[in-house]
PDB file of N, CA and C in Angstrom:
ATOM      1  N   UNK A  30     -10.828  32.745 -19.837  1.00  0.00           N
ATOM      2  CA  UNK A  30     -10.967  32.406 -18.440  1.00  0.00           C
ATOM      3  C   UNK A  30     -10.641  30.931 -18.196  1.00  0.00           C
ATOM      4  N   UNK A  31     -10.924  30.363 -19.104  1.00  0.00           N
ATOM      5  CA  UNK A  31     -10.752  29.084 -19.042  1.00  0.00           C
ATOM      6  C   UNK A  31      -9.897  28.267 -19.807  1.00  0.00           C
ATOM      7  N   UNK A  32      -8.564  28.774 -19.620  1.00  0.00           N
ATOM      8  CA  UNK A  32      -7.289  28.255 -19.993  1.00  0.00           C
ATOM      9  C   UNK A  32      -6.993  27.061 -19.848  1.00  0.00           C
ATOM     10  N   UNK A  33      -6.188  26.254 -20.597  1.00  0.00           N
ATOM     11  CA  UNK A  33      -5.671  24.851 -20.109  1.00  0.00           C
ATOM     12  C   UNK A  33      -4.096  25.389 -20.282  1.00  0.00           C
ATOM     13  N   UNK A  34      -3.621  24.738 -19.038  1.00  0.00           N
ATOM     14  CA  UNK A  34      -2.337  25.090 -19.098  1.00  0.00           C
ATOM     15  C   UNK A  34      -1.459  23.135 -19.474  1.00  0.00           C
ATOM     16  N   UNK A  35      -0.271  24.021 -19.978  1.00  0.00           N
ATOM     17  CA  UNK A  35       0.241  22.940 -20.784  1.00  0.00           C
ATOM     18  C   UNK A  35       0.938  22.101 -18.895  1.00  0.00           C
ATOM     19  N   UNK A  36       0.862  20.701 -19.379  1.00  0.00           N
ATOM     20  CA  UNK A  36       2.139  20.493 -18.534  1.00  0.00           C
ATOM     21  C   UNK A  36       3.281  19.459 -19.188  1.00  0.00           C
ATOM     22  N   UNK A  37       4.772  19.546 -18.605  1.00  0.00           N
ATOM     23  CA  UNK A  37       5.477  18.581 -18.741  1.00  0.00           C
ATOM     24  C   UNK A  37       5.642  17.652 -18.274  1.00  0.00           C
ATOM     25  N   UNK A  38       6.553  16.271 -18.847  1.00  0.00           N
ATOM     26  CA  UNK A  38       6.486  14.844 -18.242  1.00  0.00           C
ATOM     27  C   UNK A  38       7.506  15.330 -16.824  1.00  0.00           C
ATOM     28  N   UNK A  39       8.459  16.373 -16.622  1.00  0.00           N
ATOM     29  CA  UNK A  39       9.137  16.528 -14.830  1.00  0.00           C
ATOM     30  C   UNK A  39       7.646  17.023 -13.956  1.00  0.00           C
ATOM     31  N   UNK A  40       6.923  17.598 -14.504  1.00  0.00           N
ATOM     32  CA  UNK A  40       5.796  17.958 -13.424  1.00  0.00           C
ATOM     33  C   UNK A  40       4.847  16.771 -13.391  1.00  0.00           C
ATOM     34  N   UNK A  41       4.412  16.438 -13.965  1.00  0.00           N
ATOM     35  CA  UNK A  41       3.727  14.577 -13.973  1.00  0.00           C
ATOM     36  C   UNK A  41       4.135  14.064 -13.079  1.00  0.00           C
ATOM     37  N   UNK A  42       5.882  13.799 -13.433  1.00  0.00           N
ATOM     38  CA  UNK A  42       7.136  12.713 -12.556  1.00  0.00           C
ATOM     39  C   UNK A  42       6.897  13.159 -10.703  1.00  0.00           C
ATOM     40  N   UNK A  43       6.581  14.360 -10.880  1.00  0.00           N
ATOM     41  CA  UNK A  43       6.604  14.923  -9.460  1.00  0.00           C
ATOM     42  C   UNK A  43       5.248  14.536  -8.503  1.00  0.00           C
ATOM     43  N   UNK A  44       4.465  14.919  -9.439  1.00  0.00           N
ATOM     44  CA  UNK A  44       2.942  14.468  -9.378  1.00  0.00           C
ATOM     45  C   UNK A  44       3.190  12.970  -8.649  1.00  0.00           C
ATOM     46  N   UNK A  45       3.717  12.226  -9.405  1.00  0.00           N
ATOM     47  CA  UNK A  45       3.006  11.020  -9.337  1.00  0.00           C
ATOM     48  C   UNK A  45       4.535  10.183  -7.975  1.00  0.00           C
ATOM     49  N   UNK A  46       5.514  11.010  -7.925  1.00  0.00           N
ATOM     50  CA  UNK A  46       6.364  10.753  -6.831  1.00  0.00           C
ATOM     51  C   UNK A  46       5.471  11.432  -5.380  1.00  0.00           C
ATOM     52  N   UNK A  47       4.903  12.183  -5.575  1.00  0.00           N
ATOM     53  CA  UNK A  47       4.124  12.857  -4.485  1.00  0.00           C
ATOM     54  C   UNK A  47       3.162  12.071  -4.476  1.00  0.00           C
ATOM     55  N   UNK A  48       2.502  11.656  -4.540  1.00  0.00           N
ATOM     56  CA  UNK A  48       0.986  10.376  -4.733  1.00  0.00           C
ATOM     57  C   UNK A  48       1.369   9.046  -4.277  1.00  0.00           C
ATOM     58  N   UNK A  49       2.667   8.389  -4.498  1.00  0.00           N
ATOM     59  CA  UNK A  49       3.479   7.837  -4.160  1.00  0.00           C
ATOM     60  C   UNK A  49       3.704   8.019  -2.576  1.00  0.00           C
ATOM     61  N   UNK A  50       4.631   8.977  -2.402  1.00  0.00           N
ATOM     62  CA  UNK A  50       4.820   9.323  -1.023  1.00  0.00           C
ATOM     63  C   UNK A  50       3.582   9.015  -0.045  1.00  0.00           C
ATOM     64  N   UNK A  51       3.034   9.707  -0.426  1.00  0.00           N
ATOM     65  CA  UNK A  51       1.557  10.239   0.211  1.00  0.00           C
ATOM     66  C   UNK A  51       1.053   8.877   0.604  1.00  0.00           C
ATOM     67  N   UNK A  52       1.138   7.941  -0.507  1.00  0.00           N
ATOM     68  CA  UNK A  52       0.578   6.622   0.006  1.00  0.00           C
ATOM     69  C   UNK A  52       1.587   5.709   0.644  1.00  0.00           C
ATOM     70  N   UNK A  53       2.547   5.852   0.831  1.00  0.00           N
ATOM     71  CA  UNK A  53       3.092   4.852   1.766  1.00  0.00           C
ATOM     72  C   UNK A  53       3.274   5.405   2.845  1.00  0.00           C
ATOM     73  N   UNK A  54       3.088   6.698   2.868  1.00  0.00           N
ATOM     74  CA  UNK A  54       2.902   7.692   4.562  1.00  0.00           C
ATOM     75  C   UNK A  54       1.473   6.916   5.101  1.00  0.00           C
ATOM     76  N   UNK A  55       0.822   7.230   4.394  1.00  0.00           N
ATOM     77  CA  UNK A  55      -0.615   6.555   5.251  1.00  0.00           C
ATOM     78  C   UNK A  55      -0.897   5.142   4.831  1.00  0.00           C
ATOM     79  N   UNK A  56      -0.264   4.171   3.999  1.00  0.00           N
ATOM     80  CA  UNK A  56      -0.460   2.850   4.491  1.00  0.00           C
ATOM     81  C   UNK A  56       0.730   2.377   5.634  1.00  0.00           C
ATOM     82  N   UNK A  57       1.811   2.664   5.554  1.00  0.00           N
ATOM     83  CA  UNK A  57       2.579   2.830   7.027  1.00  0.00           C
ATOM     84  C   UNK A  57       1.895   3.181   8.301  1.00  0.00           C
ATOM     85  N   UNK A  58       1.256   4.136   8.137  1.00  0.00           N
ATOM     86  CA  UNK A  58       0.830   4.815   8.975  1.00  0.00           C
ATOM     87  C   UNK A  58      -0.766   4.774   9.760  1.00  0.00           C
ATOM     88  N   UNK A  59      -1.286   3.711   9.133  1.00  0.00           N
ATOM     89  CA  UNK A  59      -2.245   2.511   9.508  1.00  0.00           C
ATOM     90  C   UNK A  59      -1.663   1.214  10.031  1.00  0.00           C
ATOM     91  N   UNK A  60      -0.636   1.041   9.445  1.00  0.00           N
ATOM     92  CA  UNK A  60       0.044  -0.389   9.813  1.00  0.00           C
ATOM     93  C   UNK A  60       0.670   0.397  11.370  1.00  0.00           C
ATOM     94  N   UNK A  61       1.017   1.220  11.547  1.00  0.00           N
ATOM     95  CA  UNK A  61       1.287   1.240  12.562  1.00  0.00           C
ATOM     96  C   UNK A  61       0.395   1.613  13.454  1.00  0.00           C
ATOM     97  N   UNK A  62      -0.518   2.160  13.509  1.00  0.00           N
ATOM     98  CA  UNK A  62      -1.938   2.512  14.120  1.00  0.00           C
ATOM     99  C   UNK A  62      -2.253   0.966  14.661  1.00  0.00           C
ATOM    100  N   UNK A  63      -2.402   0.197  13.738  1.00  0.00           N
ATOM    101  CA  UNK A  63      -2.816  -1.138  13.602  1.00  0.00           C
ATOM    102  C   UNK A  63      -1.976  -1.845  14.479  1.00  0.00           C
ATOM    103  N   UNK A  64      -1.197  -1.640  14.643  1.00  0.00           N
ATOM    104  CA  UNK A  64       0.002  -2.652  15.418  1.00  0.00           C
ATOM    105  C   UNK A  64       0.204  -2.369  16.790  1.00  0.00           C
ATOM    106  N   UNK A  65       0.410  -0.871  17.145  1.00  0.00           N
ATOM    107  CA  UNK A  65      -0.379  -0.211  18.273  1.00  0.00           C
ATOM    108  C   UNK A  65      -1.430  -1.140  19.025  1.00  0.00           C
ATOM    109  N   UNK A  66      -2.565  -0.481  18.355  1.00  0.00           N
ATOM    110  CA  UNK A  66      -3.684  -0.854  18.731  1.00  0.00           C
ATOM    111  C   UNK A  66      -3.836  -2.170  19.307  1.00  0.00           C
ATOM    112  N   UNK A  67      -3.271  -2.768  18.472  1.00  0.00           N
ATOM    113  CA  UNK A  67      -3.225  -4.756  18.766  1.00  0.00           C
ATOM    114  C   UNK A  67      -2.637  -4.923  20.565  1.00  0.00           C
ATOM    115  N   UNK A  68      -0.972  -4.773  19.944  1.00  0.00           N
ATOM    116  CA  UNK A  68      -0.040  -4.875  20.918  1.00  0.00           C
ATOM    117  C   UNK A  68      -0.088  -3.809  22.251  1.00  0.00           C
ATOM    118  N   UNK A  69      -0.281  -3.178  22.241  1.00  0.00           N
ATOM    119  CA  UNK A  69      -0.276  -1.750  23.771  1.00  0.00           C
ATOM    120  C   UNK A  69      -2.319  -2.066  24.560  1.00  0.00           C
ATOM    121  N   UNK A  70      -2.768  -1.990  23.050  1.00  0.00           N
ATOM    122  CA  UNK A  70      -4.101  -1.695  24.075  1.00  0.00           C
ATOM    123  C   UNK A  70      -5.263  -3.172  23.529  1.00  0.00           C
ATOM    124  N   UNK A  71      -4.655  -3.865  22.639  1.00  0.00           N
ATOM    125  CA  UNK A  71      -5.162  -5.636  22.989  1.00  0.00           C
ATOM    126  C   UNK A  71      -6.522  -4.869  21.974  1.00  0.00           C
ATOM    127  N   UNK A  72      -6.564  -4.232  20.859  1.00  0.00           N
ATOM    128  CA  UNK A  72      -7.725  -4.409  20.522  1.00  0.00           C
ATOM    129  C   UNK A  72      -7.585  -4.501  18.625  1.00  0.00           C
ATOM    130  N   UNK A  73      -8.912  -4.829  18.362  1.00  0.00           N
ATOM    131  CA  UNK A  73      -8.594  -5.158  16.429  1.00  0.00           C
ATOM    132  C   UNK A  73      -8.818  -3.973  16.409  1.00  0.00           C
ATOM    133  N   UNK A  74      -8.159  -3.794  14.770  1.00  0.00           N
ATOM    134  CA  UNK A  74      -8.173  -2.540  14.347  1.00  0.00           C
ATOM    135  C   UNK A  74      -8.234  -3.190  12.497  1.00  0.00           C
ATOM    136  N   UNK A  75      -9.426  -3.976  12.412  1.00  0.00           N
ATOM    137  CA  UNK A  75      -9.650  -4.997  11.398  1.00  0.00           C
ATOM    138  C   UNK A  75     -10.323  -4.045  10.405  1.00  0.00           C
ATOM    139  N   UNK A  76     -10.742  -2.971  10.196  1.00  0.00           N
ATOM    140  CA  UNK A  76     -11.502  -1.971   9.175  1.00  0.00           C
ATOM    141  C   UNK A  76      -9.768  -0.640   8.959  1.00  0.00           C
ATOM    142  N   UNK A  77      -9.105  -0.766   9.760  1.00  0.00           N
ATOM    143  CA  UNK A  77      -8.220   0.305   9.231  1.00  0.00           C
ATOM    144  C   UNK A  77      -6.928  -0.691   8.334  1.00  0.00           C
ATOM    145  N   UNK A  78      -6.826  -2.118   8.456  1.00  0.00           N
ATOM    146  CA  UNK A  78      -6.599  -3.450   8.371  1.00  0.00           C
ATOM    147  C   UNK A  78      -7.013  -3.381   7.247  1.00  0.00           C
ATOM    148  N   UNK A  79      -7.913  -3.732   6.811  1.00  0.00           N
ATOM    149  CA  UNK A  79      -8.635  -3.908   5.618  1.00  0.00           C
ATOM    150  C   UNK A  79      -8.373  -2.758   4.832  1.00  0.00           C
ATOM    151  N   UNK A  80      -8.425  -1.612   5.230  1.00  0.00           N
ATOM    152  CA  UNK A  80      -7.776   0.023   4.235  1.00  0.00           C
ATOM    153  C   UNK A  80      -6.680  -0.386   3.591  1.00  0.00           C
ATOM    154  N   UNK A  81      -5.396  -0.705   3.835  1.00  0.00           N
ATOM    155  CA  UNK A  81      -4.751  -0.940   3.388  1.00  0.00           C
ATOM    156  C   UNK A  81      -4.533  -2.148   2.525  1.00  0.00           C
ATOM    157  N   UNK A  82      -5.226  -3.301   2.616  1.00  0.00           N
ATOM    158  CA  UNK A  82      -4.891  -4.413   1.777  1.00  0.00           C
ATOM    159  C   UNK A  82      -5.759  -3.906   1.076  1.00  0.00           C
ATOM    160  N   UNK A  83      -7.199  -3.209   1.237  1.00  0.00           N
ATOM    161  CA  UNK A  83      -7.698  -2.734  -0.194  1.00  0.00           C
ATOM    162  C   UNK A  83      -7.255  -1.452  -0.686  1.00  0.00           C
ATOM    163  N   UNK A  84      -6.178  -1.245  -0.503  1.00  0.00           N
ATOM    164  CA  UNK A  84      -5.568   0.083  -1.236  1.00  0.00           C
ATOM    165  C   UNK A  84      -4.097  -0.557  -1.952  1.00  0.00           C
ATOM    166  N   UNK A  85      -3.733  -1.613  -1.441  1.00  0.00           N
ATOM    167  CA  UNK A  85      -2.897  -2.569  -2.094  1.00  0.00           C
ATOM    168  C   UNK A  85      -3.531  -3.203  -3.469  1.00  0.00           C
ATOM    169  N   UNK A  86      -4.870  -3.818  -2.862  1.00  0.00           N
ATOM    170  CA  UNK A  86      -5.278  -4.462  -4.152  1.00  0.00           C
ATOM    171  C   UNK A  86      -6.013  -3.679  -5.325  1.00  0.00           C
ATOM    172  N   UNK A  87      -6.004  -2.322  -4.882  1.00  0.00           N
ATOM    173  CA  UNK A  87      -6.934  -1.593  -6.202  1.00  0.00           C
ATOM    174  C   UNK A  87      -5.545  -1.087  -6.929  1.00  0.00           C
ATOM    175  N   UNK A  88      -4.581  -0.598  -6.203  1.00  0.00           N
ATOM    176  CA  UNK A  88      -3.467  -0.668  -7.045  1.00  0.00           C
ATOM    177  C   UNK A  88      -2.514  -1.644  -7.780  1.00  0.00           C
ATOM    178  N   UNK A  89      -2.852  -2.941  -7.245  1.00  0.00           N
ATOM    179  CA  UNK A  89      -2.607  -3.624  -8.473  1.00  0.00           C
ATOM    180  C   UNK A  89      -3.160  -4.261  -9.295  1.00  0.00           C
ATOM    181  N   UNK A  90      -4.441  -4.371  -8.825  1.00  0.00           N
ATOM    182  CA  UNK A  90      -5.631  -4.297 -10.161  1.00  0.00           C
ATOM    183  C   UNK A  90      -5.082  -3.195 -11.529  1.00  0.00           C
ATOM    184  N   UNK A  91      -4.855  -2.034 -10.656  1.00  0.00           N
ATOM    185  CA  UNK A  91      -5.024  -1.136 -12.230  1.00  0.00           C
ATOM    186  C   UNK A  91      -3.713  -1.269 -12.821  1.00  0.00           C
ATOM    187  N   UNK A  92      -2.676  -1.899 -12.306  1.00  0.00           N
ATOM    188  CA  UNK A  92      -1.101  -2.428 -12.713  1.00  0.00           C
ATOM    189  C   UNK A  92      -1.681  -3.416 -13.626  1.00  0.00           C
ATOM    190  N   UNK A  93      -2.058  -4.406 -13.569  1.00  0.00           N
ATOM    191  CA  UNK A  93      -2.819  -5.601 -14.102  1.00  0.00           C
ATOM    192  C   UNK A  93      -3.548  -5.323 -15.492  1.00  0.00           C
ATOM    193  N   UNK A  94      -4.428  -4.481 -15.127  1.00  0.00           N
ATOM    194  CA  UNK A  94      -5.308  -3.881 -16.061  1.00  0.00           C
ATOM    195  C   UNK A  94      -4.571  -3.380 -16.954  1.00  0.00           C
ATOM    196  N   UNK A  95      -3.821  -2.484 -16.685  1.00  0.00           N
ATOM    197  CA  UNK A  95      -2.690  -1.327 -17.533  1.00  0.00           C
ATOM    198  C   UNK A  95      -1.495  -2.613 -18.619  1.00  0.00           C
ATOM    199  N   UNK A  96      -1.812  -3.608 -17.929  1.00  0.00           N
ATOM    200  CA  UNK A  96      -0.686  -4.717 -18.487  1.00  0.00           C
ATOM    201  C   UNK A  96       1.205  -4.129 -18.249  1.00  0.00           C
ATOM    202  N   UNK A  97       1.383  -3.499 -16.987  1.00  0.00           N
ATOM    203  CA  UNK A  97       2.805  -3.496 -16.663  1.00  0.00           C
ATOM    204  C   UNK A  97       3.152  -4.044 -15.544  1.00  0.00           C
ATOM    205  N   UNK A  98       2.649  -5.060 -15.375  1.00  0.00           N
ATOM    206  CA  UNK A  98       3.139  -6.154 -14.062  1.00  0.00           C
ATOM    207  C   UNK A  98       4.037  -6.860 -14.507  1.00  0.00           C
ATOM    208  N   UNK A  99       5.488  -7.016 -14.444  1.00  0.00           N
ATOM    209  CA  UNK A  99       5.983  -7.490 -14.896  1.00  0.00           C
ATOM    210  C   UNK A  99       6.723  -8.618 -14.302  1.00  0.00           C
ATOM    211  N   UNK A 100       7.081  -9.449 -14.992  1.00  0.00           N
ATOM    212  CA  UNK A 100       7.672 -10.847 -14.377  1.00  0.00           C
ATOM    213  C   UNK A 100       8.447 -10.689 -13.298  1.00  0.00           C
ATOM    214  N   UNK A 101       9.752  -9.156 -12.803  1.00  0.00           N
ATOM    215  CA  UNK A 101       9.967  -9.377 -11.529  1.00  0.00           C
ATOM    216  C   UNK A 101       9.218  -8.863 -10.215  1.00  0.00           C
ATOM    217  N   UNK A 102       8.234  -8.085 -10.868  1.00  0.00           N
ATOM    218  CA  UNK A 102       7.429  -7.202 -10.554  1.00  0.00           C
ATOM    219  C   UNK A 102       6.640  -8.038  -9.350  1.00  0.00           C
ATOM    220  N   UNK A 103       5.743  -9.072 -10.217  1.00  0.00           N
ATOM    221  CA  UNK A 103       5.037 -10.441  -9.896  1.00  0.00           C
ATOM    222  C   UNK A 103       6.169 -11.399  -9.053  1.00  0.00           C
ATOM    223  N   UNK A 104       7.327 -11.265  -8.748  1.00  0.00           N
ATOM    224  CA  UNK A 104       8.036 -12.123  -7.770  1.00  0.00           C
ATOM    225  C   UNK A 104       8.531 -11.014  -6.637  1.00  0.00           C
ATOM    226  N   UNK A 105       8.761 -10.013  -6.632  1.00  0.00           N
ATOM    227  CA  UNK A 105       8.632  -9.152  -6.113  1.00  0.00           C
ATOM    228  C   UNK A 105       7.736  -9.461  -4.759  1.00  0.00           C
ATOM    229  N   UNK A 106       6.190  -9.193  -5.578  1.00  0.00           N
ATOM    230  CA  UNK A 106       4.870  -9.096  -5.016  1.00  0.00           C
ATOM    231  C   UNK A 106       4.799 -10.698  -4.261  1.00  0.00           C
ATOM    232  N   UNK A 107       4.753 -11.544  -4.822  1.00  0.00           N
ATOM    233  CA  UNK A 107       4.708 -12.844  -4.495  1.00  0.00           C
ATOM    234  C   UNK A 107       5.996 -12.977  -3.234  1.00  0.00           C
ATOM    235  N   UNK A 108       7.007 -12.652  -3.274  1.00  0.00           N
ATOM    236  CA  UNK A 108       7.668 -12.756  -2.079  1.00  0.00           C
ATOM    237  C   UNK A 108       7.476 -12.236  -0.454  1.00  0.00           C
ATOM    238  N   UNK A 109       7.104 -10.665  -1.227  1.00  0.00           N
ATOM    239  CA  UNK A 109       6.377  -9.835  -0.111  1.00  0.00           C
ATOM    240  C   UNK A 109       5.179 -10.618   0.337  1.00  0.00           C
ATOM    241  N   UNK A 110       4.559 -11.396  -0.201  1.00  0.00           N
ATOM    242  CA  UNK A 110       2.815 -11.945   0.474  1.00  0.00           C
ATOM    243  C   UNK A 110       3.623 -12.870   1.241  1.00  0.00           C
ATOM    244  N   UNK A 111       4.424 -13.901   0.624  1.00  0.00           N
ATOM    245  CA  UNK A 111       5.093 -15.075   1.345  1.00  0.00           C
ATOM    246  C   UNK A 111       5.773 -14.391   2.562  1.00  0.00           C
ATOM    247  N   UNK A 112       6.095 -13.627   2.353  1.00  0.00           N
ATOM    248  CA  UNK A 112       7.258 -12.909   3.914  1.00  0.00           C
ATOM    249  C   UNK A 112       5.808 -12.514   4.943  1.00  0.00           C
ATOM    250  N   UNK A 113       5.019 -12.152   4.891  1.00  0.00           N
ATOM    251  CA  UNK A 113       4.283 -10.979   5.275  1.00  0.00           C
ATOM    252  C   UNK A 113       3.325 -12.430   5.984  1.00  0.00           C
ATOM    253  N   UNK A 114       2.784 -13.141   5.090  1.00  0.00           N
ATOM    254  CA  UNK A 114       2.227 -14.736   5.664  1.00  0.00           C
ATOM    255  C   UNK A 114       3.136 -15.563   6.660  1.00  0.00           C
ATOM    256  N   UNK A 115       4.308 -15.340   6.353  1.00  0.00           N
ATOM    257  CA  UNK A 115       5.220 -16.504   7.596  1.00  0.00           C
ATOM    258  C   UNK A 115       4.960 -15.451   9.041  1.00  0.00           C
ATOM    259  N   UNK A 116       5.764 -14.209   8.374  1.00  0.00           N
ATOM    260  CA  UNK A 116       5.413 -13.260  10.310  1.00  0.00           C
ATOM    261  C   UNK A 116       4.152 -13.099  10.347  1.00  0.00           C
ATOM    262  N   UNK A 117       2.958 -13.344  10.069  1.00  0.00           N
ATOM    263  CA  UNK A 117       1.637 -13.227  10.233  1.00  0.00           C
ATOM    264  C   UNK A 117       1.326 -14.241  11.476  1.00  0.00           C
ATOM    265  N   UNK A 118       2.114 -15.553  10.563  1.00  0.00           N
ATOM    266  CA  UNK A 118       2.031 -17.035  11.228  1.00  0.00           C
ATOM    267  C   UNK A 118       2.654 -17.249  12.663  1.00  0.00           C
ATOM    268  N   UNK A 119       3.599 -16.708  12.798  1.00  0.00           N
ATOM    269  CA  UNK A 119       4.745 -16.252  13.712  1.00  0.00           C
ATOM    270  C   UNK A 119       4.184 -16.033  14.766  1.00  0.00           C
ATOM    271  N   UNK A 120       3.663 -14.536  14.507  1.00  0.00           N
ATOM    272  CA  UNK A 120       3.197 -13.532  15.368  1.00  0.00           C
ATOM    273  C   UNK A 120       2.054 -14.036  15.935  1.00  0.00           C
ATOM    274  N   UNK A 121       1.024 -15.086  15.065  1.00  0.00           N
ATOM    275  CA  UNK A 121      -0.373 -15.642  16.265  1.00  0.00           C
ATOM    276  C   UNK A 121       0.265 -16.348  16.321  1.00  0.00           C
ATOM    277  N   UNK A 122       1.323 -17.522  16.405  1.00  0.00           N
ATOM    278  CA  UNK A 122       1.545 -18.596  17.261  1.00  0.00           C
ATOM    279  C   UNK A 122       2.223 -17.685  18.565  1.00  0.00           C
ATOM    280  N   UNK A 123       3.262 -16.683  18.143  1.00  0.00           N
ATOM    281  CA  UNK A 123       3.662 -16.146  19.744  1.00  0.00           C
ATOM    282  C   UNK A 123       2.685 -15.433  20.651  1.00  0.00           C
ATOM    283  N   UNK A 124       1.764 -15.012  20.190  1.00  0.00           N
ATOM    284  CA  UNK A 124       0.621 -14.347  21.245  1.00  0.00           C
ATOM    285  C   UNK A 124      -0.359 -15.660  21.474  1.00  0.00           C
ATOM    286  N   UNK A 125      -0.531 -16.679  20.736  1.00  0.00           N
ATOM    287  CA  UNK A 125      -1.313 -17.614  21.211  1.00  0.00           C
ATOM    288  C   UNK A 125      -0.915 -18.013  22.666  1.00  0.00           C
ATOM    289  N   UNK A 126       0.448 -18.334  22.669  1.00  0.00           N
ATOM    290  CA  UNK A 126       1.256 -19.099  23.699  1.00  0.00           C
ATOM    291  C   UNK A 126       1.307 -18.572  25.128  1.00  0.00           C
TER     292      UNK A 126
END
């Protein structure tokens, strides 16, 4: 009754392309909730905000942990924060104004 069924590394690959997907559907898909929310109806949306940078940072904690962060990996990441910080900067100086 209690079989273990074997699996292969293409069903894994699929697995983990689907888990993948799945998560940039719904961190997209907060960021845009989020952006919405801001811009159309003027309100925070600072806890669905926070979902995503902590679903960013537990995944690269366990990158970290696992030791496969790799040197372009880490400039990669480091560029994206720098890009993501200037239009951050951008964006409250143009709604400040």
């Amino acid at each position: 009754m209690n079989q273990r069924i074997t699996r292969d590394e293409r069903e894994a690959a699929i697995d983990q392309a689907a888990d993948r997907l799945g998560y940039l559907v719904l961190s997209f898909g907060l960021l845009v909730i989020v952006a919405w929310r801001s811009f159309a109806n003027h309100e925070s949306s600072w806890d669905l905000l926070l979902l995503v940078i902590l679903g960013g940072a537990v995944a690269t904690a366990y990158r970290v942990s696992r030791h496969v962060a790799t040197r372009s990996w880490w400039l990669v990441a480091g560029l994206s924060i720098g890009l993501a910080l200037v239009l951050a900067a951008i964006t409250a100086l143009a709604l400040r104004s």
